[in-house]
Tab-separated table of N, CA and C and ligand atoms in Angstrom:
chain	number	residue	atom	x	y	z
A	4	MET	N	63.095	164.293	99.223
A	4	MET	CA	63.810	165.024	98.176
A	4	MET	C	64.688	164.059	97.392
A	5	ALA	N	65.016	164.481	96.227
A	5	ALA	CA	65.825	163.602	95.364
A	5	ALA	C	66.717	164.443	94.469
A	6	LEU	N	67.835	163.866	94.128
A	6	LEU	CA	68.719	164.541	93.182
A	6	LEU	C	68.167	164.372	91.773
A	7	ARG	N	68.298	165.409	90.977
A	7	ARG	CA	67.896	165.340	89.571
A	7	ARG	C	69.156	165.368	88.702
A	8	ILE	N	69.017	164.859	87.508
A	8	ILE	CA	70.152	164.855	86.586
A	8	ILE	C	70.285	166.240	85.950
A	9	ILE	N	71.492	166.795	86.014
A	9	ILE	CA	71.730	168.113	85.413
A	9	ILE	C	72.013	167.936	83.929
A	10	ARG	N	71.187	168.585	83.117
A	10	ARG	CA	71.352	168.503	81.666
A	10	ARG	C	72.584	169.294	81.249
A	11	LYS	N	73.323	168.720	80.312
A	11	LYS	CA	74.583	169.323	79.902
A	11	LYS	C	74.459	169.961	78.514
A	12	ALA	N	75.470	170.758	78.187
A	12	ALA	CA	75.539	171.454	76.903
A	12	ALA	C	75.166	170.505	75.770
A	13	GLY	N	74.331	170.991	74.855
A	13	GLY	CA	73.914	170.168	73.728
A	13	GLY	C	72.526	169.580	73.915
A	14	ASP	N	72.052	169.537	75.175
A	14	ASP	CA	70.690	169.048	75.427
A	14	ASP	C	69.703	170.123	74.953
A	15	PRO	N	68.767	169.764	74.066
A	15	PRO	CA	67.874	170.793	73.498
A	15	PRO	C	67.023	171.519	74.540
A	16	VAL	N	66.749	170.901	75.686
A	16	VAL	CA	65.904	171.555	76.690
A	16	VAL	C	66.539	172.858	77.185
A	17	LEU	N	67.860	172.941	77.115
A	17	LEU	CA	68.558	174.155	77.575
A	17	LEU	C	68.305	175.342	76.645
A	18	ARG	N	67.808	175.069	75.458
A	18	ARG	CA	67.564	176.139	74.481
A	18	ARG	C	66.108	176.543	74.378
A	19	GLU	N	65.253	175.861	75.129
A	19	GLU	CA	63.822	176.171	75.057
A	19	GLU	C	63.449	177.259	76.058
A	20	ALA	N	62.482	178.104	75.673
A	20	ALA	CA	61.965	179.099	76.611
A	20	ALA	C	61.058	178.394	77.604
A	21	ALA	N	61.289	178.639	78.887
A	21	ALA	CA	60.479	178.004	79.927
A	21	ALA	C	59.136	178.718	80.055
A	22	LYS	N	58.132	177.982	80.507
A	22	LYS	CA	56.775	178.538	80.628
A	22	LYS	C	56.518	179.087	82.031
A	23	GLU	N	55.711	180.141	82.041
A	23	GLU	CA	55.332	180.744	83.309
A	23	GLU	C	54.549	179.740	84.163
A	24	VAL	N	54.794	179.786	85.474
A	24	VAL	CA	54.046	178.926	86.393
A	24	VAL	C	52.708	179.595	86.689
A	25	ARG	N	51.609	178.874	86.457
A	25	ARG	CA	50.276	179.453	86.676
A	25	ARG	C	49.711	179.061	88.028
A	26	LYS	N	50.147	177.914	88.518
A	26	LYS	CA	49.603	177.443	89.787
A	26	LYS	C	50.718	176.752	90.576
A	27	ILE	N	50.821	177.098	91.840
A	27	ILE	CA	51.841	176.459	92.666
A	27	ILE	C	51.253	175.186	93.262
A	28	THR	N	51.779	174.068	92.835
A	28	THR	CA	51.250	172.761	93.221
A	28	THR	C	52.279	172.029	94.093
A	29	PRO	N	51.852	170.943	94.741
A	29	PRO	CA	52.819	170.125	95.483
A	29	PRO	C	53.948	169.624	94.586
A	30	VAL	N	53.628	169.324	93.332
A	30	VAL	CA	54.665	168.848	92.398
A	30	VAL	C	55.720	169.934	92.186
A	31	LEU	N	55.270	171.180	92.114
A	31	LEU	CA	56.206	172.287	91.925
A	31	LEU	C	57.100	172.455	93.161
A	32	LYS	N	56.517	172.278	94.333
A	32	LYS	CA	57.316	172.401	95.562
A	32	LYS	C	58.371	171.300	95.644
A	33	VAL	N	58.012	170.104	95.195
A	33	VAL	CA	58.993	169.012	95.147
A	33	VAL	C	60.106	169.365	94.171
A	34	LEU	N	59.730	169.927	93.032
A	34	LEU	CA	60.729	170.354	92.042
A	34	LEU	C	61.713	171.334	92.686
A	35	LEU	N	61.182	172.339	93.393
A	35	LEU	CA	62.044	173.336	94.038
A	35	LEU	C	62.994	172.678	95.038
A	36	ASP	N	62.459	171.792	95.862
A	36	ASP	CA	63.307	171.121	96.855
A	36	ASP	C	64.375	170.259	96.183
A	37	ASP	N	63.990	169.573	95.135
A	37	ASP	CA	64.959	168.736	94.411
A	37	ASP	C	66.038	169.599	93.758
A	38	MET	N	65.626	170.752	93.235
A	38	MET	CA	66.611	171.655	92.612
A	38	MET	C	67.619	172.149	93.639
A	39	VAL	N	67.131	172.479	94.840
A	39	VAL	CA	68.030	172.945	95.905
A	39	VAL	C	69.023	171.841	96.258
A	40	GLU	N	68.502	170.630	96.459
A	40	GLU	CA	69.373	169.515	96.834
A	40	GLU	C	70.400	169.232	95.736
A	41	THR	N	69.939	169.290	94.498
A	41	THR	CA	70.829	169.032	93.357
A	41	THR	C	71.913	170.101	93.275
A	42	MET	N	71.511	171.373	93.457
A	42	MET	CA	72.479	172.475	93.409
A	42	MET	C	73.552	172.309	94.485
A	43	TYR	N	73.125	172.034	95.716
A	43	TYR	CA	74.091	171.892	96.811
A	43	TYR	C	74.994	170.667	96.609
A	44	SER	N	74.453	169.634	95.990
A	44	SER	CA	75.229	168.389	95.841
A	44	SER	C	76.449	168.584	94.947
A	45	VAL	N	76.402	169.624	94.117
A	45	VAL	CA	77.540	169.880	93.228
A	45	VAL	C	78.175	171.247	93.525
A	46	GLN	N	77.930	171.767	94.735
A	46	GLN	CA	78.489	173.055	95.172
A	46	GLN	C	78.135	174.188	94.219
A	47	GLY	N	76.948	174.122	93.627
A	47	GLY	CA	76.517	175.187	92.723
A	47	GLY	C	75.994	176.389	93.484
A	48	VAL	N	75.953	177.545	92.825
A	48	VAL	CA	75.384	178.743	93.443
A	48	VAL	C	74.034	179.105	92.837
A	49	GLY	N	73.624	178.351	91.812
A	49	GLY	CA	72.320	178.615	91.211
A	49	GLY	C	71.944	177.498	90.265
A	50	LEU	N	70.626	177.332	90.089
A	50	LEU	CA	70.138	176.300	89.174
A	50	LEU	C	68.768	176.735	88.664
A	51	ALA	N	68.536	176.512	87.387
A	51	ALA	CA	67.253	176.858	86.769
A	51	ALA	C	66.565	175.559	86.342
A	52	ALA	N	65.222	175.548	86.401
A	52	ALA	CA	64.472	174.313	86.133
A	52	ALA	C	64.830	173.656	84.788
A	53	PRO	N	65.040	174.427	83.703
A	53	PRO	CA	65.413	173.754	82.450
A	53	PRO	C	66.682	172.918	82.573
A	54	GLN	N	67.548	173.268	83.524
A	54	GLN	CA	68.781	172.492	83.709
A	54	GLN	C	68.523	171.109	84.283
A	55	VAL	N	67.323	170.906	84.846
A	55	VAL	CA	66.953	169.548	85.263
A	55	VAL	C	65.831	169.022	84.368
A	56	GLY	N	65.694	169.644	83.201
A	56	GLY	CA	64.779	169.121	82.188
A	56	GLY	C	63.328	169.540	82.332
A	57	VAL	N	63.083	170.569	83.167
A	57	VAL	CA	61.706	171.019	83.386
A	57	VAL	C	61.540	172.433	82.829
A	58	GLY	N	60.662	172.597	81.876
A	58	GLY	CA	60.486	173.888	81.198
A	58	GLY	C	59.558	174.829	81.925
A	59	LYS	N	59.893	175.134	83.170
A	59	LYS	CA	59.089	176.062	83.979
A	59	LYS	C	59.973	177.190	84.487
A	60	ARG	N	59.349	178.371	84.704
A	60	ARG	CA	60.131	179.535	85.116
A	60	ARG	C	60.358	179.506	86.635
A	61	VAL	N	61.322	178.695	87.008
A	61	VAL	CA	61.657	178.455	88.416
A	61	VAL	C	63.173	178.442	88.553
A	62	ILE	N	63.685	179.177	89.549
A	62	ILE	CA	65.131	179.173	89.798
A	62	ILE	C	65.405	179.054	91.301
A	63	VAL	N	66.578	178.540	91.616
A	63	VAL	CA	67.071	178.582	92.997
A	63	VAL	C	68.490	179.155	92.949
A	64	VAL	N	68.793	179.992	93.947
A	64	VAL	CA	70.107	180.637	93.998
A	64	VAL	C	70.562	180.718	95.450
A	65	ASP	N	71.824	180.415	95.686
A	65	ASP	CA	72.419	180.635	97.003
A	65	ASP	C	73.902	180.932	96.788
A	66	VAL	N	74.267	182.199	96.904
A	66	VAL	CA	75.673	182.568	96.698
A	66	VAL	C	76.421	182.618	98.037
A	67	ARG	N	75.837	181.993	99.052
A	67	ARG	CA	76.462	181.880	100.381
A	67	ARG	C	76.734	183.253	100.983
A	68	ASP	N	75.776	184.161	100.832
A	68	ASP	CA	75.899	185.450	101.517
A	68	ASP	C	74.681	185.619	102.429
A	69	GLU	N	74.502	186.829	102.947
A	69	GLU	CA	73.448	187.050	103.948
A	69	GLU	C	72.039	186.885	103.383
A	70	ASN	N	71.902	186.832	102.069
A	70	ASN	CA	70.581	186.628	101.465
A	70	ASN	C	70.126	185.175	101.566
A	71	GLY	N	71.072	184.277	101.814
A	71	GLY	CA	70.713	182.870	101.982
A	71	GLY	C	70.180	182.256	100.707
A	72	LEU	N	69.343	181.239	100.900
A	72	LEU	CA	68.774	180.502	99.765
A	72	LEU	C	67.533	181.236	99.238
A	73	LEU	N	67.507	181.452	97.945
A	73	LEU	CA	66.347	182.081	97.305
A	73	LEU	C	65.686	181.079	96.374
A	74	LYS	N	64.387	180.896	96.536
A	74	LYS	CA	63.613	180.054	95.618
A	74	LYS	C	62.632	180.984	94.919
A	75	MET	N	62.706	181.069	93.633
A	75	MET	CA	61.902	182.054	92.913
A	75	MET	C	61.105	181.431	91.782
A	76	ILE	N	59.851	181.858	91.716
A	76	ILE	CA	58.935	181.401	90.673
A	76	ILE	C	58.578	182.621	89.819
A	77	ASN	N	58.633	182.467	88.523
A	77	ASN	CA	58.331	183.544	87.562
A	77	ASN	C	59.133	184.827	87.843
A	78	PRO	N	60.429	184.734	88.031
A	78	PRO	CA	61.207	185.946	88.328
A	78	PRO	C	61.269	186.897	87.129
A	79	VAL	N	61.165	188.192	87.454
A	79	VAL	CA	61.231	189.228	86.411
A	79	VAL	C	62.141	190.344	86.912
A	80	ILE	N	63.077	190.761	86.085
A	80	ILE	CA	63.951	191.881	86.436
A	80	ILE	C	63.216	193.176	86.129
A	81	THR	N	63.107	194.032	87.158
A	81	THR	CA	62.315	195.265	86.998
A	81	THR	C	63.183	196.520	86.980
A	82	GLY	N	64.456	196.385	87.318
A	82	GLY	CA	65.337	197.544	87.298
A	82	GLY	C	66.783	197.100	87.176
A	83	ARG	N	67.589	197.953	86.544
A	83	ARG	CA	68.997	197.601	86.315
A	83	ARG	C	69.847	198.851	86.490
A	84	GLU	N	71.074	198.641	86.991
A	84	GLU	CA	71.968	199.779	87.189
A	84	GLU	C	73.416	199.322	87.084
A	85	GLY	N	74.178	200.015	86.277
A	85	GLY	CA	75.615	199.757	86.179
A	85	GLY	C	75.923	198.465	85.437
A	86	ARG	N	77.174	198.342	85.027
A	86	ARG	CA	77.599	197.114	84.359
A	86	ARG	C	78.915	196.677	84.964
A	87	GLU	N	79.148	195.369	84.986
A	87	GLU	CA	80.450	194.895	85.401
A	87	GLU	C	80.737	193.539	84.758
A	88	THR	N	82.004	193.259	84.598
A	88	THR	CA	82.428	192.030	83.944
A	88	THR	C	83.155	191.152	84.957
A	89	ASP	N	82.805	189.868	84.958
A	89	ASP	CA	83.484	188.941	85.867
A	89	ASP	C	83.422	187.534	85.261
A	90	MET	N	84.138	186.619	85.895
A	90	MET	CA	84.156	185.237	85.427
A	90	MET	C	82.886	184.515	85.850
A	91	GLU	N	82.435	183.632	84.987
A	91	GLU	CA	81.235	182.861	85.260
A	91	GLU	C	81.398	181.438	84.781
A	92	GLY	N	80.731	180.525	85.448
A	92	GLY	CA	80.660	179.151	84.971
A	92	GLY	C	79.215	178.703	85.009
A	93	CYS	N	78.972	177.456	84.634
A	93	CYS	CA	77.600	176.947	84.585
A	93	CYS	C	77.632	175.441	84.832
A	94	LEU	N	76.704	174.956	85.643
A	94	LEU	CA	76.673	173.524	85.947
A	94	LEU	C	76.409	172.678	84.708
A	95	SER	N	75.837	173.294	83.676
A	95	SER	CA	75.587	172.564	82.425
A	95	SER	C	76.814	172.562	81.507
A	96	PHE	N	77.844	173.316	81.900
A	96	PHE	CA	79.095	173.373	81.133
A	96	PHE	C	80.271	173.120	82.066
A	97	PRO	N	80.383	171.904	82.586
A	97	PRO	CA	81.450	171.654	83.560
A	97	PRO	C	82.827	171.903	82.956
A	98	GLY	N	83.669	172.541	83.758
A	98	GLY	CA	85.063	172.670	83.348
A	98	GLY	C	85.408	173.877	82.510
A	99	ILE	N	84.405	174.705	82.157
A	99	ILE	CA	84.771	175.923	81.423
A	99	ILE	C	84.224	177.163	82.127
A	100	GLN	N	84.893	178.255	81.861
A	100	GLN	CA	84.504	179.544	82.413
A	100	GLN	C	84.625	180.588	81.322
A	101	GLY	N	83.929	181.704	81.515
A	101	GLY	CA	84.072	182.800	80.572
A	101	GLY	C	83.807	184.117	81.267
A	102	GLU	N	84.307	185.185	80.673
A	102	GLU	CA	84.048	186.519	81.202
A	102	GLU	C	82.724	186.997	80.644
A	103	VAL	N	81.830	187.411	81.535
A	103	VAL	CA	80.512	187.855	81.095
A	103	VAL	C	80.212	189.225	81.696
A	104	GLU	N	79.720	190.132	80.831
A	104	GLU	CA	79.294	191.440	81.316
A	104	GLU	C	77.837	191.342	81.755
A	105	ARG	N	77.555	191.807	82.952
A	105	ARG	CA	76.191	191.771	83.504
A	105	ARG	C	75.870	193.114	84.131
A	106	ASP	N	74.578	193.296	84.473
A	106	ASP	CA	74.189	194.472	85.245
A	106	ASP	C	74.717	194.309	86.664
A	107	HIS	N	75.264	195.396	87.202
A	107	HIS	CA	75.847	195.326	88.549
A	107	HIS	C	74.769	195.179	89.619
A	108	ARG	N	73.685	195.931	89.444
A	108	ARG	CA	72.626	195.898	90.451
A	108	ARG	C	71.289	195.709	89.744
A	109	ILE	N	70.470	194.846	90.285
A	109	ILE	CA	69.146	194.640	89.687
A	109	ILE	C	68.056	194.649	90.754
A	110	MET	N	66.861	195.028	90.313
A	110	MET	CA	65.651	194.844	91.111
A	110	MET	C	64.914	193.674	90.484
A	111	LEU	N	64.299	192.880	91.330
A	111	LEU	CA	63.710	191.640	90.841
A	111	LEU	C	62.404	191.370	91.564
A	112	ARG	N	61.430	190.900	90.802
A	112	ARG	CA	60.153	190.520	91.396
A	112	ARG	C	59.886	189.052	91.080
A	113	ALA	N	59.311	188.338	92.017
A	113	ALA	CA	59.028	186.912	91.792
A	113	ALA	C	57.978	186.469	92.803
A	114	LEU	N	57.548	185.226	92.660
A	114	LEU	CA	56.722	184.608	93.692
A	114	LEU	C	57.598	183.664	94.494
A	115	ASP	N	57.323	183.592	95.805
A	115	ASP	CA	58.029	182.594	96.607
A	115	ASP	C	57.223	181.285	96.566
A	116	PRO	N	57.733	180.209	97.172
A	116	PRO	CA	57.042	178.913	97.063
A	116	PRO	C	55.637	178.896	97.673
A	117	GLU	N	55.321	179.917	98.489
A	117	GLU	CA	53.959	179.999	99.041
A	117	GLU	C	53.044	180.833	98.159
A	118	GLY	N	53.578	181.360	97.068
A	118	GLY	CA	52.767	182.170	96.168
A	118	GLY	C	52.733	183.640	96.540
A	119	GLU	N	53.549	184.019	97.520
A	119	GLU	CA	53.617	185.424	97.930
A	119	GLU	C	54.578	186.171	97.027
A	120	GLU	N	54.208	187.421	96.700
A	120	GLU	CA	55.109	188.224	95.882
A	120	GLU	C	56.324	188.644	96.689
A	121	MET	N	57.479	188.544	96.101
A	121	MET	CA	58.696	189.010	96.748
A	121	MET	C	59.412	189.957	95.804
A	122	GLU	N	60.093	190.925	96.400
A	122	GLU	CA	60.866	191.862	95.596
A	122	GLU	C	62.223	192.000	96.270
A	123	ILE	N	63.275	191.838	95.499
A	123	ILE	CA	64.590	192.009	96.100
A	123	ILE	C	65.469	192.881	95.212
A	124	CYS	N	66.453	193.466	95.874
A	124	CYS	CA	67.453	194.247	95.190
A	124	CYS	C	68.760	193.482	95.392
A	125	ALA	N	69.477	193.229	94.314
A	125	ALA	CA	70.699	192.426	94.423
A	125	ALA	C	71.828	193.123	93.676
A	126	SER	N	73.049	192.912	94.165
A	126	SER	CA	74.198	193.461	93.455
A	126	SER	C	75.328	192.438	93.470
A	127	GLY	N	76.335	192.711	92.650
A	127	GLY	CA	77.514	191.863	92.642
A	127	GLY	C	77.208	190.424	92.265
A	128	LEU	N	77.784	189.489	93.037
A	128	LEU	CA	77.672	188.066	92.696
A	128	LEU	C	76.222	187.581	92.684
A	129	LEU	N	75.419	188.047	93.651
A	129	LEU	CA	74.016	187.616	93.674
A	129	LEU	C	73.283	188.103	92.418
A	130	ALA	N	73.505	189.357	92.051
A	130	ALA	CA	72.867	189.901	90.835
A	130	ALA	C	73.310	189.102	89.612
A	131	ARG	N	74.578	188.760	89.588
A	131	ARG	CA	75.129	187.983	88.467
A	131	ARG	C	74.466	186.597	88.385
A	132	ALA	N	74.383	185.926	89.530
A	132	ALA	CA	73.791	184.586	89.545
A	132	ALA	C	72.319	184.640	89.117
A	133	LEU	N	71.603	185.640	89.601
A	133	LEU	CA	70.179	185.752	89.241
A	133	LEU	C	70.013	186.003	87.744
A	134	GLN	N	70.836	186.879	87.184
A	134	GLN	CA	70.742	187.143	85.741
A	134	GLN	C	71.081	185.887	84.942
A	135	HIS	N	72.076	185.147	85.419
A	135	HIS	CA	72.486	183.906	84.750
A	135	HIS	C	71.324	182.901	84.752
A	136	GLU	N	70.659	182.744	85.905
A	136	GLU	CA	69.565	181.760	85.994
A	136	GLU	C	68.356	182.206	85.179
A	137	ILE	N	68.058	183.486	85.197
A	137	ILE	CA	66.905	183.970	84.415
A	137	ILE	C	67.189	183.808	82.925
A	138	ASP	N	68.418	183.986	82.525
A	138	ASP	CA	68.794	183.693	81.134
A	138	ASP	C	68.421	182.250	80.768
A	139	HIS	N	68.695	181.314	81.687
A	139	HIS	CA	68.362	179.906	81.421
A	139	HIS	C	66.875	179.743	81.091
A	140	LEU	N	66.030	180.557	81.728
A	140	LEU	CA	64.579	180.436	81.502
A	140	LEU	C	64.196	180.866	80.092
A	141	ASP	N	65.081	181.629	79.471
A	141	ASP	CA	64.832	182.078	78.094
A	141	ASP	C	65.673	181.302	77.085
A	142	GLY	N	66.301	180.232	77.528
A	142	GLY	CA	67.122	179.433	76.621
A	142	GLY	C	68.440	180.087	76.260
A	143	VAL	N	68.830	181.084	77.069
A	143	VAL	CA	70.096	181.785	76.831
A	143	VAL	C	71.160	181.209	77.768
A	144	LEU	N	72.325	180.913	77.229
A	144	LEU	CA	73.397	180.290	78.008
A	144	LEU	C	74.577	181.239	78.137
A	145	PHE	N	75.345	181.074	79.198
A	145	PHE	CA	76.421	182.049	79.455
A	145	PHE	C	77.437	182.096	78.322
A	146	VAL	N	77.581	180.975	77.615
A	146	VAL	CA	78.540	180.973	76.504
A	146	VAL	C	78.090	181.897	75.368
A	147	ASP	N	76.793	182.216	75.321
A	147	ASP	CA	76.297	183.157	74.303
A	147	ASP	C	76.802	184.569	74.581
A	148	ARG	N	77.022	184.859	75.854
A	148	ARG	CA	77.385	186.219	76.255
A	148	ARG	C	78.865	186.343	76.587
A	149	ALA	N	79.542	185.220	76.748
A	149	ALA	CA	80.900	185.248	77.292
A	149	ALA	C	81.951	185.590	76.244
A	150	VAL	N	82.991	186.239	76.726
A	150	VAL	CA	84.212	186.390	75.934
A	150	VAL	C	85.316	185.662	76.698
A	151	HIS	N	86.363	185.306	75.996
A	151	HIS	CA	87.500	184.621	76.624
A	151	HIS	C	87.077	183.348	77.351
A	152	ILE	N	86.343	182.502	76.667
A	152	ILE	CA	85.966	181.217	77.278
A	152	ILE	C	87.221	180.357	77.395
A	153	ALA	N	87.392	179.755	78.570
A	153	ALA	CA	88.610	178.962	78.790
A	153	ALA	C	88.330	177.820	79.740
A	154	GLU	N	89.233	176.882	79.770
A	154	GLU	CA	89.174	175.808	80.760
A	154	GLU	C	89.228	176.444	82.129
A	155	GLU	N	88.498	175.863	83.039
A	155	GLU	CA	88.459	176.361	84.399
A	155	GLU	C	89.862	176.322	85.001
A	156	ALA	N	90.304	177.493	85.472
A	156	ALA	CA	91.667	177.563	86.016
A	156	ALA	C	91.719	176.983	87.421
A	157	ARG	N	90.637	177.147	88.145
A	157	ARG	CA	90.596	176.643	89.517
A	157	ARG	C	89.150	176.290	89.823
A	158	SER	N	88.975	175.573	90.890
A	158	SER	CA	87.625	175.167	91.256
A	158	SER	C	86.806	176.385	91.676
A	159	LYS	N	85.686	176.573	91.025
A	159	LYS	CA	84.829	177.698	91.375
A	159	LYS	C	83.379	177.253	91.262
A	160	ALA	N	82.548	177.817	92.089
A	160	ALA	CA	81.153	177.378	92.114
A	160	ALA	C	80.486	177.612	90.769
A	161	GLY	N	79.683	176.680	90.348
A	161	GLY	CA	78.971	176.788	89.080
A	161	GLY	C	77.553	177.278	89.274
A	162	GLN	N	76.873	177.539	88.154
A	162	GLN	CA	75.510	178.055	88.224
A	162	GLN	C	74.620	177.250	87.317
B	15	LIG	NI1	73.988	177.925	84.275
């Protein structure tokens, strides 16, 4: 495994729509492992492939709860319920945070690294992190949705 460079605000790759994964290859599995290592190396709770310069619909999320580490390929939100607003940050925007309104609970479908279909229901912080990462796959950044963007008041995990 290897650390990848996290692309920062202003890098055009962050604005591109990522492409659906058609075939799970060894190269893709290496990408997933590298993304996990990169995310943990900076205490992140989520990372999307475009953030390491790869335009594929792949995300990793770990909000340190009972769901553990999630590696998702071609994730799609299939259901939404409720809304809530909370603070968010992003590994591509170090040092800033903003208040973002998200769906409180979501249903999600994706492929796991073995190509098996997975379906999960997430709420709260996990739902927030997943929505944030899926936004990255569409070239959408949290600053597009945030109000009250400010310097980070305290150390908080990024996405
Ligand atoms: Ni982010």
